[in-house]
Structures are given as C-alpha cells and as structure tokens.
PDB file of C-alpha atoms and ligand atoms in Angstrom:
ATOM      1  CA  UNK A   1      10.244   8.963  10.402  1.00  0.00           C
ATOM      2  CA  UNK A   2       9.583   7.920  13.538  1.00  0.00           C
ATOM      3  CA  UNK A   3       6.551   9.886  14.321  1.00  0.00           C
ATOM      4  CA  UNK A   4       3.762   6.978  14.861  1.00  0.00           C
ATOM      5  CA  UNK A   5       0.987   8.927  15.828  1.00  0.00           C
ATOM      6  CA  UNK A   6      -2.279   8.363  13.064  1.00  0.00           C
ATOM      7  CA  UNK A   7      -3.469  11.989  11.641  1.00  0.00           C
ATOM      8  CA  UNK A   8      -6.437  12.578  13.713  1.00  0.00           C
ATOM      9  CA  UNK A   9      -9.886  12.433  11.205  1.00  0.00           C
ATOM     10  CA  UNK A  10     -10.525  15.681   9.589  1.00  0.00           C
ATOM     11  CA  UNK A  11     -13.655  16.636   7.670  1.00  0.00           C
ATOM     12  CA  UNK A  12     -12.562  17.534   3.998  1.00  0.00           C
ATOM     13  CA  UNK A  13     -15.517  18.479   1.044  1.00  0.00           C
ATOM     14  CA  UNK A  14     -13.255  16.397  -1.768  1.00  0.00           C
ATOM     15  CA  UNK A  15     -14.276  13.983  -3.530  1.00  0.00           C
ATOM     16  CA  UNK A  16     -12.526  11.101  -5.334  1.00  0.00           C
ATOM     17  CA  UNK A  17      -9.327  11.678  -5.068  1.00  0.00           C
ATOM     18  CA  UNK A  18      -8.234   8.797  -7.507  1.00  0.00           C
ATOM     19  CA  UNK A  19     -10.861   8.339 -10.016  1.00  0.00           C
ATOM     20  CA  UNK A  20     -10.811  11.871 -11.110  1.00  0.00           C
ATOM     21  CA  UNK A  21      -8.660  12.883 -14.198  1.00  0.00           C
ATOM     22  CA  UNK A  22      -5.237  14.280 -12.579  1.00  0.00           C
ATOM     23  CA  UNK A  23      -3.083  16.794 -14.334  1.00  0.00           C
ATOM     24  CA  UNK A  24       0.323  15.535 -14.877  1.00  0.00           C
ATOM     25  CA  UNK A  25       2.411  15.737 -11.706  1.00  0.00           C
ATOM     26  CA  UNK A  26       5.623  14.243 -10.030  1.00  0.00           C
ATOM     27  CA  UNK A  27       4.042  14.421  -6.722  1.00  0.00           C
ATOM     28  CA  UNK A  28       2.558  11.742  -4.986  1.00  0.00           C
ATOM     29  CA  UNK A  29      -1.008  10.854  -4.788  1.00  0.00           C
ATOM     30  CA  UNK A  30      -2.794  12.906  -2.010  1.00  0.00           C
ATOM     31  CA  UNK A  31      -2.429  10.947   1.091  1.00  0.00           C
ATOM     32  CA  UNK A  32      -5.908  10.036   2.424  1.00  0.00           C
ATOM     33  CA  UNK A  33      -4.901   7.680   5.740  1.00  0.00           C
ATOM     34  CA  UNK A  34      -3.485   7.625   9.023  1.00  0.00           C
ATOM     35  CA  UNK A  35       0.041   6.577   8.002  1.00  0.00           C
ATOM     36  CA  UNK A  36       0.992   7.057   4.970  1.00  0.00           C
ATOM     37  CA  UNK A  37       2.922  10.518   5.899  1.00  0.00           C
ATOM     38  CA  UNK A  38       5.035   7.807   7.299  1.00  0.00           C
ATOM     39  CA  UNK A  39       5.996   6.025   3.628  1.00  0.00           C
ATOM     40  CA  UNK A  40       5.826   9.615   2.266  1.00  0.00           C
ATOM     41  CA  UNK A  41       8.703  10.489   4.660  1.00  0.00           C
ATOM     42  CA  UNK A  42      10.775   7.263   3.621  1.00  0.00           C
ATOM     43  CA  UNK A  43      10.429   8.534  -0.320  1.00  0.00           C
ATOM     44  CA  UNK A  44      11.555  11.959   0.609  1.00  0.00           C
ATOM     45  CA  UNK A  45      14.581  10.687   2.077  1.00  0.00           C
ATOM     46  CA  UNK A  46      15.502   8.150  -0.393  1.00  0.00           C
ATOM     47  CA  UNK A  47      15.003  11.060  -2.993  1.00  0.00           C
ATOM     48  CA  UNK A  48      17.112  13.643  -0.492  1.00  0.00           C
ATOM     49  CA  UNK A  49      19.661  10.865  -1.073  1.00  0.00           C
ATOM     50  CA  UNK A  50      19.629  10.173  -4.544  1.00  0.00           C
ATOM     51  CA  UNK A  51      19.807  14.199  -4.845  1.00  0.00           C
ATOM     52  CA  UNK A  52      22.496  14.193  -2.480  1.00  0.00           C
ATOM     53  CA  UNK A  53      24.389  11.061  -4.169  1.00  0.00           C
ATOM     54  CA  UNK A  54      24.080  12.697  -7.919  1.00  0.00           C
ATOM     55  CA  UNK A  55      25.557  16.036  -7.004  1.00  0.00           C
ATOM     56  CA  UNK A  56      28.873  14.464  -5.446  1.00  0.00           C
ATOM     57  CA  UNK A  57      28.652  12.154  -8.725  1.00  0.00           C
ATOM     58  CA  UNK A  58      28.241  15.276 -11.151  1.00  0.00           C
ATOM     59  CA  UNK A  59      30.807  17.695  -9.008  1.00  0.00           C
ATOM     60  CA  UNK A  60      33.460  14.893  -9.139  1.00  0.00           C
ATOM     61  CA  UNK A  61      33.258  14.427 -12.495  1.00  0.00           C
ATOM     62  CA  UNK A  62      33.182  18.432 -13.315  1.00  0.00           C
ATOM     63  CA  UNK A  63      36.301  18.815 -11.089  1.00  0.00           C
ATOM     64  CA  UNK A  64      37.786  15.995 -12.954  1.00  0.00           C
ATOM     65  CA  UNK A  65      37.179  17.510 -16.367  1.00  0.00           C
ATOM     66  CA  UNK A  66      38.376  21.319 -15.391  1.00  0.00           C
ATOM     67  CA  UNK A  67      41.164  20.016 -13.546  1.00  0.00           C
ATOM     68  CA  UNK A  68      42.899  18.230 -16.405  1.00  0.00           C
ATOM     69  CA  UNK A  69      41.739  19.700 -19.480  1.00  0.00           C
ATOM     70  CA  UNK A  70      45.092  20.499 -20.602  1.00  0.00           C
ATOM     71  CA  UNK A  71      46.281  17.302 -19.484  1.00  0.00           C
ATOM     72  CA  UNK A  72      47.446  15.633 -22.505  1.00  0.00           C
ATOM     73  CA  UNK A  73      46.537  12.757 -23.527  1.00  0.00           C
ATOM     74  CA  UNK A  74      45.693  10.168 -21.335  1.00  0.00           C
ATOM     75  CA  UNK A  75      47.115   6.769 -20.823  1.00  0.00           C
ATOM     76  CA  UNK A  76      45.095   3.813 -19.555  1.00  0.00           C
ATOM     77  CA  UNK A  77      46.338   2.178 -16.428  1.00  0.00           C
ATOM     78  CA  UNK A  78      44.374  -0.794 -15.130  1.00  0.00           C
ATOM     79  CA  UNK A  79      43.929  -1.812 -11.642  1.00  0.00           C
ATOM     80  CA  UNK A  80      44.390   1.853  -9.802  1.00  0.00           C
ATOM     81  CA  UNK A  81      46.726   1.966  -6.606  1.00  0.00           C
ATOM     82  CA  UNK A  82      46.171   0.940  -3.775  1.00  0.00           C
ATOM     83  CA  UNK A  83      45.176   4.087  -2.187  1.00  0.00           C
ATOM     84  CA  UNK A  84      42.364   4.408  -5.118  1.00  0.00           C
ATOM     85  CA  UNK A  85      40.984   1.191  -4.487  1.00  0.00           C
ATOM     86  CA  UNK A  86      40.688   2.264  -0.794  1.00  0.00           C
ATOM     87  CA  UNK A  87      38.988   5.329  -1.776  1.00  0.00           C
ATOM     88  CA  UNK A  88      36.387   3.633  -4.031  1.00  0.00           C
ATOM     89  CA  UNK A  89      35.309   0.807  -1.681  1.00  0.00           C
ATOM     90  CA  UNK A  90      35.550   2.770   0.921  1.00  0.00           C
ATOM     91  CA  UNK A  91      33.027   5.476  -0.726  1.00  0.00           C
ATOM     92  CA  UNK A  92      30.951   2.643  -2.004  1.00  0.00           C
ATOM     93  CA  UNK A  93      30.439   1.044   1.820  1.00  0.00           C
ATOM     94  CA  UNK A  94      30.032   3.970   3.393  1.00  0.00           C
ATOM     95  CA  UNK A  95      27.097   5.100   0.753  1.00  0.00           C
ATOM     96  CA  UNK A  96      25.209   1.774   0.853  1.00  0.00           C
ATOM     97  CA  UNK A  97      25.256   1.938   4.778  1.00  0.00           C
ATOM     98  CA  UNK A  98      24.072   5.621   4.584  1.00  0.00           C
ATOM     99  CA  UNK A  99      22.231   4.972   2.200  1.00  0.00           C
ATOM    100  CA  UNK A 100      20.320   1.409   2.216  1.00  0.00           C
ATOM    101  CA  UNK A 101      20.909   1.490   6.060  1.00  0.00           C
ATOM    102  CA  UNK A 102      18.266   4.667   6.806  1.00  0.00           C
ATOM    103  CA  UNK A 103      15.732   3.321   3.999  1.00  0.00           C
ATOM    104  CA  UNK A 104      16.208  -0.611   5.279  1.00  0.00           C
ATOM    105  CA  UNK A 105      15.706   0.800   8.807  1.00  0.00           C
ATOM    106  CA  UNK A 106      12.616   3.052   8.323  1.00  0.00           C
ATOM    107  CA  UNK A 107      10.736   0.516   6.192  1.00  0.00           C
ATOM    108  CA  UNK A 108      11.134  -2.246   9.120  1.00  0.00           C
ATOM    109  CA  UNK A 109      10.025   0.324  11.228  1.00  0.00           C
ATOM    110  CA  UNK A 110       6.653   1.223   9.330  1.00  0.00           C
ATOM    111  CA  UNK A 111       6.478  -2.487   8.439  1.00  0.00           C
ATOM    112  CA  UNK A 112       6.782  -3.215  12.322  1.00  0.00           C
ATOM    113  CA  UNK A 113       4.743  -0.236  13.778  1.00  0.00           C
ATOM    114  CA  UNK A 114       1.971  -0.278  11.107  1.00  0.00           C
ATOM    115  CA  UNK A 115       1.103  -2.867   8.134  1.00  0.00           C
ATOM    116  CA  UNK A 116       2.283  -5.874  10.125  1.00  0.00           C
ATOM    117  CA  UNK A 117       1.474  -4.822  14.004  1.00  0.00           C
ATOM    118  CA  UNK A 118      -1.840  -6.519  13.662  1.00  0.00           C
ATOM    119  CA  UNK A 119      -2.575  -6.284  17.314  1.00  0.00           C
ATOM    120  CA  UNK A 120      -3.986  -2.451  16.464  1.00  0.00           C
ATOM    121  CA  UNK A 121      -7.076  -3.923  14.331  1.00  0.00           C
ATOM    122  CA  UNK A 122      -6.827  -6.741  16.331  1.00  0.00           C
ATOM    123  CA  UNK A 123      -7.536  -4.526  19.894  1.00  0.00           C
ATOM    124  CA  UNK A 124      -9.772  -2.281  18.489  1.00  0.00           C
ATOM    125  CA  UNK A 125     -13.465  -3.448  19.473  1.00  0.00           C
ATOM    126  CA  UNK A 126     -14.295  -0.966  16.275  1.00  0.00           C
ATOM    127  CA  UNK A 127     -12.092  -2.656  13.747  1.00  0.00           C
ATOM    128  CA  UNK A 128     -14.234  -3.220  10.499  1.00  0.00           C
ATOM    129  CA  UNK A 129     -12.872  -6.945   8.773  1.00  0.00           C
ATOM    130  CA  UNK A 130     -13.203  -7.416   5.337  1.00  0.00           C
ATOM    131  CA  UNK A 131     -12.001 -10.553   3.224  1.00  0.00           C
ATOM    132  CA  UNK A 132     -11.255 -10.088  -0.464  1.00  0.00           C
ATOM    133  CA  UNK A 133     -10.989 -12.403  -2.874  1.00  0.00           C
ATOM    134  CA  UNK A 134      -9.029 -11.339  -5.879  1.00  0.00           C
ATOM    135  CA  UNK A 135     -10.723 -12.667  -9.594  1.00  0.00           C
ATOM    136  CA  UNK A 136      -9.093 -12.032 -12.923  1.00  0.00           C
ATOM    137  CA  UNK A 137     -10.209  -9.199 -13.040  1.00  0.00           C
ATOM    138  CA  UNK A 138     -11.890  -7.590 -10.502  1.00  0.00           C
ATOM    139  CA  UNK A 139     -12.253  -7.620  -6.255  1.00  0.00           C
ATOM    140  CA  UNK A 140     -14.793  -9.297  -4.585  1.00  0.00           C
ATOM    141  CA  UNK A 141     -15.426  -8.458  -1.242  1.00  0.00           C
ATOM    142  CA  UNK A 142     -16.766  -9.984   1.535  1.00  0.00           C
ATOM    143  CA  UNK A 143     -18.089  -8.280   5.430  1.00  0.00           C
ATOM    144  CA  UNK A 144     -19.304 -10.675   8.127  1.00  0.00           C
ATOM    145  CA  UNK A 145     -22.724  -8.562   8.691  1.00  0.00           C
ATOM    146  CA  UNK A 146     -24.896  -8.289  11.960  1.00  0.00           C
ATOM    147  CA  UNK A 147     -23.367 -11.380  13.453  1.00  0.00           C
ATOM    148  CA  UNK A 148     -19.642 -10.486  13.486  1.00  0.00           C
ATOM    149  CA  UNK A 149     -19.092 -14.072  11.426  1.00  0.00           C
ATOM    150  CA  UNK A 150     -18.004 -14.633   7.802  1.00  0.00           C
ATOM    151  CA  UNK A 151     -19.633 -17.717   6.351  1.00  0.00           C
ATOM    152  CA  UNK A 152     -23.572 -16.895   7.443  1.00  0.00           C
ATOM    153  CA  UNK A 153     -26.423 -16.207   5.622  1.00  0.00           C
ATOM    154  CA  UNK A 154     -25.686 -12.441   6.819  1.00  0.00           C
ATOM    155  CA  UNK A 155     -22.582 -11.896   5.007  1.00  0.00           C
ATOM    156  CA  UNK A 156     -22.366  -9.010   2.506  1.00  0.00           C
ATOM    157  CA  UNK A 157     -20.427  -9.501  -0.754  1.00  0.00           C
ATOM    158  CA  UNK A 158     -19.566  -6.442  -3.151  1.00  0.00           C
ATOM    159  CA  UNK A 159     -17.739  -6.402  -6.432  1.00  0.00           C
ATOM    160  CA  UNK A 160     -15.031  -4.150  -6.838  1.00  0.00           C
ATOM    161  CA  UNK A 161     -16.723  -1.727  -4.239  1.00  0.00           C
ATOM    162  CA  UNK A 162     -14.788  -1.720  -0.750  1.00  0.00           C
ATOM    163  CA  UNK A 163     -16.716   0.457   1.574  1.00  0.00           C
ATOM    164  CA  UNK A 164     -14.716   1.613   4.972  1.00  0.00           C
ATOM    165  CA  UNK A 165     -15.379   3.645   8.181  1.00  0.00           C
ATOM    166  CA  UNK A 166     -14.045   6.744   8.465  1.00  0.00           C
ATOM    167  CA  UNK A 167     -11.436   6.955  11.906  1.00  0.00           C
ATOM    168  CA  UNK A 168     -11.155   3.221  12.663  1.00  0.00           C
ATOM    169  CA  UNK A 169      -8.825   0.319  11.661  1.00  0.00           C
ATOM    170  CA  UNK A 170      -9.905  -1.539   8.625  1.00  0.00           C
ATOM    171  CA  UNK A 171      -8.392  -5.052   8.711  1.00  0.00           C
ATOM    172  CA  UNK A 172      -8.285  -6.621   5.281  1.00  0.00           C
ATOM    173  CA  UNK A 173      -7.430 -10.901   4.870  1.00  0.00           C
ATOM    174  CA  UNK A 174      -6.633 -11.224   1.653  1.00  0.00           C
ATOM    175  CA  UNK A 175      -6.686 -14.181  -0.577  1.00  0.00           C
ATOM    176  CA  UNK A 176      -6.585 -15.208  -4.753  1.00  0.00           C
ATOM    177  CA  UNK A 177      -8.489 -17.494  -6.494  1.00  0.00           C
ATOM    178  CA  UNK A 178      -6.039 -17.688 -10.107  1.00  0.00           C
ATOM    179  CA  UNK A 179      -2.915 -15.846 -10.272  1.00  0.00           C
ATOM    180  CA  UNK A 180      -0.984 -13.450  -7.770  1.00  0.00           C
ATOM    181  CA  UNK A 181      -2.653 -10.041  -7.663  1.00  0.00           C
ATOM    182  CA  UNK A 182      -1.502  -6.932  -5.853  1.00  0.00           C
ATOM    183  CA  UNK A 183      -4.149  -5.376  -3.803  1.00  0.00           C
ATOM    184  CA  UNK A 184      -3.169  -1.780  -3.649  1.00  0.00           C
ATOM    185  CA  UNK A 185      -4.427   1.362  -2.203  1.00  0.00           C
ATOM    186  CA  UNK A 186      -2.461   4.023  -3.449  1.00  0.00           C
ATOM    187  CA  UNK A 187      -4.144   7.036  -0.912  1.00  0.00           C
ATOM    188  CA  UNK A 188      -3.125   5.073   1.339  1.00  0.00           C
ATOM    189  CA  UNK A 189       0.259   3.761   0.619  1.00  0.00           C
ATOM    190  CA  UNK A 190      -1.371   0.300   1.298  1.00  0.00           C
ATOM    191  CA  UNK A 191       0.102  -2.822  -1.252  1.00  0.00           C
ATOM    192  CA  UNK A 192      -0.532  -6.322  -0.630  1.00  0.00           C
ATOM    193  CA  UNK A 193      -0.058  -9.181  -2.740  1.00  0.00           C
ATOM    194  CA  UNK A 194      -3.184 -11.808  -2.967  1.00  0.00           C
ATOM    195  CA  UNK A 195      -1.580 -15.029  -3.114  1.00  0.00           C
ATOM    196  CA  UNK A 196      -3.594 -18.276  -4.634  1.00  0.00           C
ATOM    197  CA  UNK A 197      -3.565 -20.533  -1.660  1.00  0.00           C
ATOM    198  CA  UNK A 198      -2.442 -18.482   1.385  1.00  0.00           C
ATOM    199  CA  UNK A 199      -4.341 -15.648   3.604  1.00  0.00           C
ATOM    200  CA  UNK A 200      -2.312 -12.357   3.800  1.00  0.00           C
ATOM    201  CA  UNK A 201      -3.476  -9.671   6.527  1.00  0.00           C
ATOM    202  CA  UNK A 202      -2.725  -5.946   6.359  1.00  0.00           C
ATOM    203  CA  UNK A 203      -4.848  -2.607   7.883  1.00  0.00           C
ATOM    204  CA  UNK A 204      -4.961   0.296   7.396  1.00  0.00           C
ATOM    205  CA  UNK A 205      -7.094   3.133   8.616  1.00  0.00           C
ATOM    206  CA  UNK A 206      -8.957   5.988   6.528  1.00  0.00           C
ATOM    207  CA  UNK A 207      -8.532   9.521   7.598  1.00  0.00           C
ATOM    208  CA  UNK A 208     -11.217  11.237   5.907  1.00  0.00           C
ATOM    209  CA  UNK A 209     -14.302  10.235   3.773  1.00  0.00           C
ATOM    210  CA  UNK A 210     -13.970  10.275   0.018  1.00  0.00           C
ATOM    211  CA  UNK A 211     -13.546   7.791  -3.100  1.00  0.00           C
ATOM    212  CA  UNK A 212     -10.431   6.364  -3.508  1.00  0.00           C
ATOM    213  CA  UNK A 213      -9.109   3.761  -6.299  1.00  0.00           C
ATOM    214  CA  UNK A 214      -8.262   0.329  -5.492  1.00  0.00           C
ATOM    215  CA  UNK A 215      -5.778  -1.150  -8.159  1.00  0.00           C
ATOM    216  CA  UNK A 216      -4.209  -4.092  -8.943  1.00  0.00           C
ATOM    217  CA  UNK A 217      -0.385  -3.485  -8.814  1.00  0.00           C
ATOM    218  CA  UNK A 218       0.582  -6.944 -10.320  1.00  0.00           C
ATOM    219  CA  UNK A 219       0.596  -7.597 -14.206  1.00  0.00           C
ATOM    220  CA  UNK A 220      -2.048 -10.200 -13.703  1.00  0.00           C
ATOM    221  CA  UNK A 221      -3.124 -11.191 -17.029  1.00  0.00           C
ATOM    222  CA  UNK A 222      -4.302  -9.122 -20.252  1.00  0.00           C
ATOM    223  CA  UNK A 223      -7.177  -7.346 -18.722  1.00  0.00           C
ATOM    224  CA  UNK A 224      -5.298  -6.538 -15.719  1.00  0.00           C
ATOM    225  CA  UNK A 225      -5.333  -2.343 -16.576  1.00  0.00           C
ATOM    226  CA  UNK A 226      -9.093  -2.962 -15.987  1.00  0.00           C
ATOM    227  CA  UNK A 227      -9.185  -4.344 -12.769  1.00  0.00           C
ATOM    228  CA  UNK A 228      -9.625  -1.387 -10.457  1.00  0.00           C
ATOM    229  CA  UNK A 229     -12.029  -0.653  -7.675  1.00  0.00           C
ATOM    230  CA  UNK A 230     -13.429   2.225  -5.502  1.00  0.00           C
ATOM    231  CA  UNK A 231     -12.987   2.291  -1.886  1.00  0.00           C
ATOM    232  CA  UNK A 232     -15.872   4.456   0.134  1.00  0.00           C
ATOM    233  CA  UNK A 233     -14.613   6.092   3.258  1.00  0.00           C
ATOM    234  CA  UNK A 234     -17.976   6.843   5.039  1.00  0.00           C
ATOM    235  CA  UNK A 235     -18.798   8.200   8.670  1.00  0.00           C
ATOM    236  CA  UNK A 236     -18.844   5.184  10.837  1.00  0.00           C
ATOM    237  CA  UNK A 237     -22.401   6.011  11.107  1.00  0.00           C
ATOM    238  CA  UNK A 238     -23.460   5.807   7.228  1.00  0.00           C
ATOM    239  CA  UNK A 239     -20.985   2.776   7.226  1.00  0.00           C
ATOM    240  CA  UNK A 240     -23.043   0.967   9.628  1.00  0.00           C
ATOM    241  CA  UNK A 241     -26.197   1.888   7.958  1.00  0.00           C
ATOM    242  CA  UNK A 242     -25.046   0.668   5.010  1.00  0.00           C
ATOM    243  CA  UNK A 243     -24.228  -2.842   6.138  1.00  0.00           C
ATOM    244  CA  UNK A 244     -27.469  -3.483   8.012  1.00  0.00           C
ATOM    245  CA  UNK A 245     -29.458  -2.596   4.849  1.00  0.00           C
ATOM    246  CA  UNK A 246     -27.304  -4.806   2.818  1.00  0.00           C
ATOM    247  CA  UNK A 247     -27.071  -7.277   5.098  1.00  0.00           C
ATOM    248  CA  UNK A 248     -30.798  -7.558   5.537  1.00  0.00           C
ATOM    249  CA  UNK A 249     -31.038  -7.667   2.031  1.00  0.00           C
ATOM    250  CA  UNK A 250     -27.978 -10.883   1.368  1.00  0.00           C
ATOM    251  CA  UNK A 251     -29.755 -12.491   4.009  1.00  0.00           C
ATOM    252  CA  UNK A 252     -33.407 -12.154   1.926  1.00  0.00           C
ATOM    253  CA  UNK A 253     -31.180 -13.701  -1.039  1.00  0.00           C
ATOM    254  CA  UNK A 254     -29.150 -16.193   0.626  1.00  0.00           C
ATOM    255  CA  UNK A 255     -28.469 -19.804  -1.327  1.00  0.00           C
ATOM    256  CA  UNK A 256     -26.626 -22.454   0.747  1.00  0.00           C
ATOM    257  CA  UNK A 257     -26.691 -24.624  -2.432  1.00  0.00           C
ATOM    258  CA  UNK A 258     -24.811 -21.682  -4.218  1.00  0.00           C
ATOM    259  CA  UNK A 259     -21.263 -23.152  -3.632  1.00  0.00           C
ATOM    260  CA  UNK A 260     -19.650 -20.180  -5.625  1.00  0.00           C
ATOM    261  CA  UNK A 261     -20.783 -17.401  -3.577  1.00  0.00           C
ATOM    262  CA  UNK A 262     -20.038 -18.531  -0.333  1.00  0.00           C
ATOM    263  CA  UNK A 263     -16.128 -18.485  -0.737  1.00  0.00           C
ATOM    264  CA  UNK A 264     -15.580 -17.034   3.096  1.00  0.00           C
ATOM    265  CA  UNK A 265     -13.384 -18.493   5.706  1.00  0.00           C
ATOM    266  CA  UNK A 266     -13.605 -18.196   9.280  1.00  0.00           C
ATOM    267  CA  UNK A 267     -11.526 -15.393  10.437  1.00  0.00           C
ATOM    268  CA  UNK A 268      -8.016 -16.244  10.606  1.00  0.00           C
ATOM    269  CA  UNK A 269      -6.152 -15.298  14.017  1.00  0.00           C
ATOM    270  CA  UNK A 270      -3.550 -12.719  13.845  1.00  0.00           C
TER     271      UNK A 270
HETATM  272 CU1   CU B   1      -4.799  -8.337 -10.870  1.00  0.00          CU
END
C-alpha cells in the first residue's frame, strides 16, 4: 500500500474502456491512471479481511454445532460470565483495530499522498486545469486556453466531453450550480462531490490514452442515470492541438454580454 510511485505511461491499442458493453464481472473496472493500483490495493485488503473475518465466523459456529450436537437441550442464560464477556469485547476490539485500523490508515495515506497533495499538479509546469461545473444533468467543462487564464475570451467550454493529456497531472476545481453531484471517474478511482456554493480540487493523472466514462455517483435528481460523460486521454501533443483549434475557434464566438456562458472563476490557490 505504500508504494507511491505513478505507473509510468504505456502505449495500449484499447479503446473505451467504460462505454463499451462489459460482460458481467466481480472485478473491478480496468484501472487506467497512475494511482489507482493504490485504492485497488486498499479493496483487496478490506476483502482479504472480510474473507479472513467470515471464516473464523463460519468455523466457530461449525465447531459449536459438532461439538454439542448431543448436548441436550439447551437452557438460556443471560448475561454470559465474566470470562465470556472478556472474550467477546476483547475479539470485537482487537478486529475493529485490525481491521478499521489498516483500511483507516491506508485511505489517509492515499488521501494524503495523492487526491489531496495538491502541490503535485500544483509543481508541475505541465499540469492541464480544468473547471467543471456540474448541471442537472450533464458536465460542463471549462480550460483556460492559450493564455493560461479562465474567464477570457480564449476559454474553451465542452459539454460532457473532458479531454486530458496523456502522462501529466490533470487538476480538476470542481463546483455545482443545483444540487450536490458526484464527479466520478471510475478508471481512475477518482470521486469528488460538486458542491453548490464551494470549489473542491482533486487530480489525477491518466496513464494511457483511451475513452473513459465520467459518471455522476450522487442520486441527483430523476435523470441522474443519464448524466454521464467521456473523458479523452490524448498524447499531450494531440491534446494541445486540440485546445488551440478550439480555442481559436471560442475566441471567433466569444459574447461578453452572454452572462450564462461565462461561469469561470479565477483559479483558486491550492
Ligand atoms: Cu448528478
């Protein structure tokens, strides 16, 4: 769990790994970042423990019943002795600190190291920004353009299209403009709510190009099963590409008057 190196960038030939029909599995969804092995590692222990936690549960309970099946029958005695009342506290404590103690640990740890350790994007002179504004029932997205500012003429705005560079920390300010919305990237083990009223920051960083899904993980309203979005990974080259074209193209376009499409802030400081 503690292994905080990203997965280096690796060229891979498939394609949409979330919008494409899946056969019905218990694994996880293929991991298409940096750091998710690290939340993958936290569910395989918490399952190792639950496996673990059932088969003492189960074995007990077998012993129990081959043990005194002649036994006749039994008598109900409340309150146990003392020594069982040690026993079952004492099992109970020690299983929570096992238990809740590793999980609670490695989740502050990837929580520390990763989601919230803003200074990574914040460092990185290649950091690509984006600010999304969550709509019943769909994503808007906003990137500050040539300039490097949100709120020009310059900016581009997509609709439930987030497109990424490949290799390089994506940082993502999030905001709502109705109800609470989770912003979630499940490739990337990524989940953020989008809060009416307040700016939440999280990165994350793609390790290969493809298509992923980005899906709203909150019950947001009754059209909320529709409001889902595809994030491009692209080569940091095509990304750019992309963005001058479209930014040349927002700025061609570009109404100051148009109050409801120019909904960015200035960058908010880590
Ligand atoms: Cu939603």
């Amino acid at each position: 769990m503690s292994d905080l190196a990203p997965r280096p960038v690796e060229a891979s030939s498939e394609q949409v790994g979330g919008a494409s029909p899946r056969t019905w599995t218990l694994a996880l969804p293929e991991d298409a970042s940096a750091h998710g092995h690290r939340i993958d590692a936290l569910l395989g222990w918490s399952h190792r423990f639950e496996a673990g936690l059932a088969l003492v549960a189960f074995g007990w309970m077998a012993v129990a019943v081959w043990r005194f099946r002649k036994a006749p029958r039994a008598t109900v005695a409340h309150g146990g002795t003392r020594r069982s009342r040690a026993w079952v506290l004492g099992l109970a404590l020690g299983a929570f600190l096992v238990v809740d103690g590793t999980l609670l640990v490695g989740s502050e740890g990837y929580l520390r190291d990763v989601l919230w350790n803003l200074d990574v994007p914040a460092r990185d002179p290649r950091t690509a920004r984006i600010e999304i504004n969550a709509h019943q029932w769909s994503w808007e997205a906003r990137y500050a353009g040539a300039d490097g500012r949100f709120g020009t003429a310059d900016d581009v705005v997509t609709w439930n299209d987030l497109r990424v560079p490949v290799g390089v920390p994506v940082w993502v300010q999030l905001v709502s403009t109705d109800v609470v919305h989770g912003f979630s990237l499940p490739h990337f083990r990524v989940k953020l709510d989008a809060i009416p009223g307040r700016v939440n920051q999280t990165w994350f960083q793609a390790a290969r190009e493809g298509e992923w899904e980005v899906a709203c993980y909150q019950h947001c309203g009754t059209s909320h099963y529709r409001m889902r979005g595809v994030l491009r990974a692209l080569s940091p080259d095509a990304h750019a590409a992309w963005l001058r074209e479209a930014g040349r193209q927002a700025e061609r376009v570009y109404d100051a008057d148009d109050s409801a499409a120019n909904w960015g802030w200035e960058w908010k400081a880590p």
